[in-house]
mmCIF file of C-alpha atoms in Angstrom:
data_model
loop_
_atom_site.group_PDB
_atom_site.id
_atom_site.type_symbol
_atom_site.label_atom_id
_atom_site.label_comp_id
_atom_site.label_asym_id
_atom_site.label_seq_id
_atom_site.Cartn_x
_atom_site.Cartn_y
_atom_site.Cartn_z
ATOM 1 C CA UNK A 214 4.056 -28.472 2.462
ATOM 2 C CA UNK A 215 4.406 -25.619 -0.236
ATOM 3 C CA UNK A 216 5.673 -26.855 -3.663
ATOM 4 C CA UNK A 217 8.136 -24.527 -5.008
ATOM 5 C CA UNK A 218 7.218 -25.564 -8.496
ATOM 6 C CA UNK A 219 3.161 -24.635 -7.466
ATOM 7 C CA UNK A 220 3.718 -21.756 -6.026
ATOM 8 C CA UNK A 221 5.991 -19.797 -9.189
ATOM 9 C CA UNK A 222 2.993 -20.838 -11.372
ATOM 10 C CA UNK A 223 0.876 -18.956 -8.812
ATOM 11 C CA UNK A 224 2.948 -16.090 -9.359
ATOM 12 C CA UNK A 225 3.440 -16.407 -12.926
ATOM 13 C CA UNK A 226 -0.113 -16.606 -13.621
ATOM 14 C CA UNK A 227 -0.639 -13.576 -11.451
ATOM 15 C CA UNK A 228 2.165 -11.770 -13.345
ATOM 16 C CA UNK A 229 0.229 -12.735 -16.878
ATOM 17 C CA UNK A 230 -3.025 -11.233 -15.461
ATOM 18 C CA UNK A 231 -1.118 -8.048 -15.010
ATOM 19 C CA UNK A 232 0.400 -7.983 -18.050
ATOM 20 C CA UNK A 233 -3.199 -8.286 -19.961
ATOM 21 C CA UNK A 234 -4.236 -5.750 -17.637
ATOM 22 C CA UNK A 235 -1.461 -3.285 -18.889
ATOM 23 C CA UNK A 236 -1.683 -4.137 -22.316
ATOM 24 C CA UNK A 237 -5.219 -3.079 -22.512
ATOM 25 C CA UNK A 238 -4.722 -0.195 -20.792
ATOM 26 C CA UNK A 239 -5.696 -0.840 -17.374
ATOM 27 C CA UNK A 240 -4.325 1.843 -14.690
ATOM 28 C CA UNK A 241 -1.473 0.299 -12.364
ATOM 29 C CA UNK A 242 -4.122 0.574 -9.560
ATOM 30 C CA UNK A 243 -6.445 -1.659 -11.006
ATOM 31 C CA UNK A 244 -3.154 -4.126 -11.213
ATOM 32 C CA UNK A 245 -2.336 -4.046 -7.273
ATOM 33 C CA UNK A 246 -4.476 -6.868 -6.331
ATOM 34 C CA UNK A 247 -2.579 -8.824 -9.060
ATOM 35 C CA UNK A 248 0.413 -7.743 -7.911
ATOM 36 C CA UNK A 249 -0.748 -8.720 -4.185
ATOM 37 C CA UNK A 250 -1.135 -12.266 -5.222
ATOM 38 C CA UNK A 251 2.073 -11.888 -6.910
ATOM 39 C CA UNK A 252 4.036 -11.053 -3.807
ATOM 40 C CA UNK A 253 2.022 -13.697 -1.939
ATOM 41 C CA UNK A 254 3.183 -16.914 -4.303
ATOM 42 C CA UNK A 255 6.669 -15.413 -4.249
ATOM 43 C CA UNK A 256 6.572 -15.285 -0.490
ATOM 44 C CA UNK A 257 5.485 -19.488 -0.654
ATOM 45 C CA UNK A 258 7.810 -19.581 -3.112
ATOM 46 C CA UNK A 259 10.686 -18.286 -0.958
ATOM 47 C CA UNK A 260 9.187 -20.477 1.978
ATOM 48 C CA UNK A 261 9.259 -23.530 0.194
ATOM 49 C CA UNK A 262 13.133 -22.717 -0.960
ATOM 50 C CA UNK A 263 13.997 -22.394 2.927
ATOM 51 C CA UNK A 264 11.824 -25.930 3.421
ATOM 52 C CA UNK A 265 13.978 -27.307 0.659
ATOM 53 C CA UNK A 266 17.435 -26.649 1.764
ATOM 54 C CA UNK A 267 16.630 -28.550 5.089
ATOM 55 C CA UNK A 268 14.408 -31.460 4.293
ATOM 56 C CA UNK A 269 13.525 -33.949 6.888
ATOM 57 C CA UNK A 270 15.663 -37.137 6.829
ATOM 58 C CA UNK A 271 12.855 -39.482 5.533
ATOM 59 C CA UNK A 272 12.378 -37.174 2.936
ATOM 60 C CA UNK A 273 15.919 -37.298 2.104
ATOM 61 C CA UNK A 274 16.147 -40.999 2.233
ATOM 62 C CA UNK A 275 12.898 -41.639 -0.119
ATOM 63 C CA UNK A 276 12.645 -38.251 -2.189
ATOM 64 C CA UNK A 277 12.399 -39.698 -6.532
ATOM 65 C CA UNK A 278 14.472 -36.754 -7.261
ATOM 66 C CA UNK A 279 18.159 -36.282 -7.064
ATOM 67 C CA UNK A 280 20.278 -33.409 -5.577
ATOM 68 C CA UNK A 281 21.049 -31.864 -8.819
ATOM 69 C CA UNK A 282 17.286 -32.045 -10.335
ATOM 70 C CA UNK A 283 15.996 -30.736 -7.581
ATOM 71 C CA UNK A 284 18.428 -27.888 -7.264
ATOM 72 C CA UNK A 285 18.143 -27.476 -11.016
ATOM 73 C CA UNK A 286 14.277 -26.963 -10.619
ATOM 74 C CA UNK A 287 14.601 -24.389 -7.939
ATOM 75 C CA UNK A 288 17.070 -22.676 -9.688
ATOM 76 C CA UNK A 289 15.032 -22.495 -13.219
ATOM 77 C CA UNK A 290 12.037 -21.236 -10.932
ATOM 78 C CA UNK A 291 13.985 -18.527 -9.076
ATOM 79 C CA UNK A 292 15.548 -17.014 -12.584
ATOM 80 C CA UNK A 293 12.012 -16.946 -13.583
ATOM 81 C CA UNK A 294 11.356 -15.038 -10.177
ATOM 82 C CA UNK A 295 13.342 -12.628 -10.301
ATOM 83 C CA UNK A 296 12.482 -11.205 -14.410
ATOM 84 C CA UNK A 297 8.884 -10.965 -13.384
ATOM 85 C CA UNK A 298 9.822 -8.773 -10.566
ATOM 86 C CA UNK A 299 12.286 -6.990 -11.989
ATOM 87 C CA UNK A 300 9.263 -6.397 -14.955
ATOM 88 C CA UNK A 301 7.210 -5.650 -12.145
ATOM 89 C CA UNK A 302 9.647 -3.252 -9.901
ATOM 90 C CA UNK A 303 9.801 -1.235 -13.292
ATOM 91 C CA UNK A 304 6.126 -1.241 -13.891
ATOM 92 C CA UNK A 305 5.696 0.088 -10.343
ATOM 93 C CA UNK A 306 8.877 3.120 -10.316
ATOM 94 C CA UNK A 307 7.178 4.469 -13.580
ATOM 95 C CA UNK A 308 4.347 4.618 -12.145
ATOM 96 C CA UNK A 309 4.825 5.588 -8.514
ATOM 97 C CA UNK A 310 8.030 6.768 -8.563
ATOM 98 C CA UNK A 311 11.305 5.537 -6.370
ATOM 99 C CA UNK A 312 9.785 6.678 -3.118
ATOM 100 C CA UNK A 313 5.987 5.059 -4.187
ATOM 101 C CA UNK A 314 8.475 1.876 -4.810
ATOM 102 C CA UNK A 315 9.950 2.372 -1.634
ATOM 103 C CA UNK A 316 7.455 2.050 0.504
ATOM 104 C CA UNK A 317 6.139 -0.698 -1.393
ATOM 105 C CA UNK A 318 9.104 -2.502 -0.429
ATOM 106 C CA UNK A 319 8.682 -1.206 3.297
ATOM 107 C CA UNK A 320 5.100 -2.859 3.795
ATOM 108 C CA UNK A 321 6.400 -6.199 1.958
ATOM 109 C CA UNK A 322 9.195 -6.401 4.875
ATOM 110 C CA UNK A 323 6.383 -5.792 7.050
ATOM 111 C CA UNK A 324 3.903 -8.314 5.861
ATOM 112 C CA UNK A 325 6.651 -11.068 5.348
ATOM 113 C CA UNK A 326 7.388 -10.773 8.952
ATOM 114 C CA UNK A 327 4.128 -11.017 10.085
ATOM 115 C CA UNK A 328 3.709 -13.871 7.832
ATOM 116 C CA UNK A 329 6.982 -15.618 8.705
ATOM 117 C CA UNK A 330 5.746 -15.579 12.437
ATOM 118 C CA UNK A 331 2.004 -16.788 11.706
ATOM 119 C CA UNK A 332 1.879 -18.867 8.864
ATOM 120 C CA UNK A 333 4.957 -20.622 8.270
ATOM 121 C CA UNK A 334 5.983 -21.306 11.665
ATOM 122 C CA UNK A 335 2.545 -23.191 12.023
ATOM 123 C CA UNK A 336 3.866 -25.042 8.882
ATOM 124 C CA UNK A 337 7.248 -25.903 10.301
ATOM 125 C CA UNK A 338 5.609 -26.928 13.588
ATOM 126 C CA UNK A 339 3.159 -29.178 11.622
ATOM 127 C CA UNK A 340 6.188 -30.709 9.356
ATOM 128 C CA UNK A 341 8.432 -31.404 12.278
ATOM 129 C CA UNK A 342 5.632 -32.929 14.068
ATOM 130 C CA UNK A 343 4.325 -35.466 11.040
ATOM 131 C CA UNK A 344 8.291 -36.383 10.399
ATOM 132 C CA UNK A 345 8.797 -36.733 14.513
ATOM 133 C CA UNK A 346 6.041 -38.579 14.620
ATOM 134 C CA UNK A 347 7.158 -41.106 11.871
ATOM 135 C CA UNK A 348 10.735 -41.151 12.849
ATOM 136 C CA UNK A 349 9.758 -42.343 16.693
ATOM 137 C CA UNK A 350 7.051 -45.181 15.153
ATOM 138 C CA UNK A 351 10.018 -46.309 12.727
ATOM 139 C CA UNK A 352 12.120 -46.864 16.082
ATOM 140 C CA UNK A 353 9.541 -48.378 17.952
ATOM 141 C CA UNK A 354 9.216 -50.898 15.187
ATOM 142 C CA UNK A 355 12.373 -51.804 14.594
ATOM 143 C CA UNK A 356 12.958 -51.727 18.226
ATOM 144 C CA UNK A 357 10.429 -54.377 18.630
ATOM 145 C CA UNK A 358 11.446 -56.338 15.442
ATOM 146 C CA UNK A 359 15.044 -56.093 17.362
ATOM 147 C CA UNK A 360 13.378 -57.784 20.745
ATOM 148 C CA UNK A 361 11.513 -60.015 18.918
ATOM 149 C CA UNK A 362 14.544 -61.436 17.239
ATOM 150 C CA UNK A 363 16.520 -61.572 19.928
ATOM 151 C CA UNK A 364 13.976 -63.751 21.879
ATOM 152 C CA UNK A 365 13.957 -65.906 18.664
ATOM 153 C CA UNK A 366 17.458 -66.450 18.836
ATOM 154 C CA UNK A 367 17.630 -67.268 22.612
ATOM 155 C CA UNK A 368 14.992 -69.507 22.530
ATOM 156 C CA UNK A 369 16.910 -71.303 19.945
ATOM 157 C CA UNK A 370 19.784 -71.652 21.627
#
């Protein structure tokens, strides 16, 4: 499972690196790979928003953390989001220019597609089987518990 929280202090230390990197005069392409790994945690980060919003029901049952915290946590983390890459959008027009920007944009769209498809369906499908798995052994059990009590109570009758 991606942790939202883990995944904007990906970004956020990719978005630092870049920032050094500018500061002491680094050209923008020498930044790209930063900026790769930037758009990478920001892409976890997004997947682990969509993972929040529809949490399995054991999770919702046992998760520490309320409603409100929670949405308070991914709320502070997507502000924090969306400065660095609007820092980062205007680091990248001045540089290449609306169109460079543009089809920047374009191959992101592309990429996050081909992610969605690979990688985080594989994720889903391992989630849904781990909760499946532990919702159908909690009915087995209690299923059993339910027989066994019910032969407990005939017998004493």
């Amino acid at each position: 499972m991606i942790d939202p929280i883990s995944a904007v202090a990906m970004a956020t230390s990719a978005y630092k690196t870049i920032q050094k990197m500018v500061e002491l005069g680094r050209d923008v392409d020498d930044t790209l790979g930063q900026v790769g790994k930037w758009y990478g945690a920001i892409s976890d980060f997004n997947e682990a928003k969509k993972q929040a919003e529809n949490p399995p029901l054991f999770k919702k049952l046992f998760n520490g953390k309320s409603v409100e915290q929670e949405a308070m946590e991914i709320y502070i983390q997507d502000k924090k989001v969306q400065q660095q890459e609007k820092d980062l959008r205007e680091l990248l027009m001045y540089t290449y220019g609306p169109e460079g920007y543009k089809e920047l944009l374009a191959m992101r769209r592309k990429i996050k597609e081909q992610r969605e498809k690979v990688v985080y369906a594989q994720i889903r499908r391992r989630k849904a089987l781990f909760w499946n798995t532990i919702t159908i052994t909690a009915i087995i059990a209690m299923t059993i518990a339910l027989y066994k009590l019910t032969v407990l109570i005939i017998g004493k009758i």
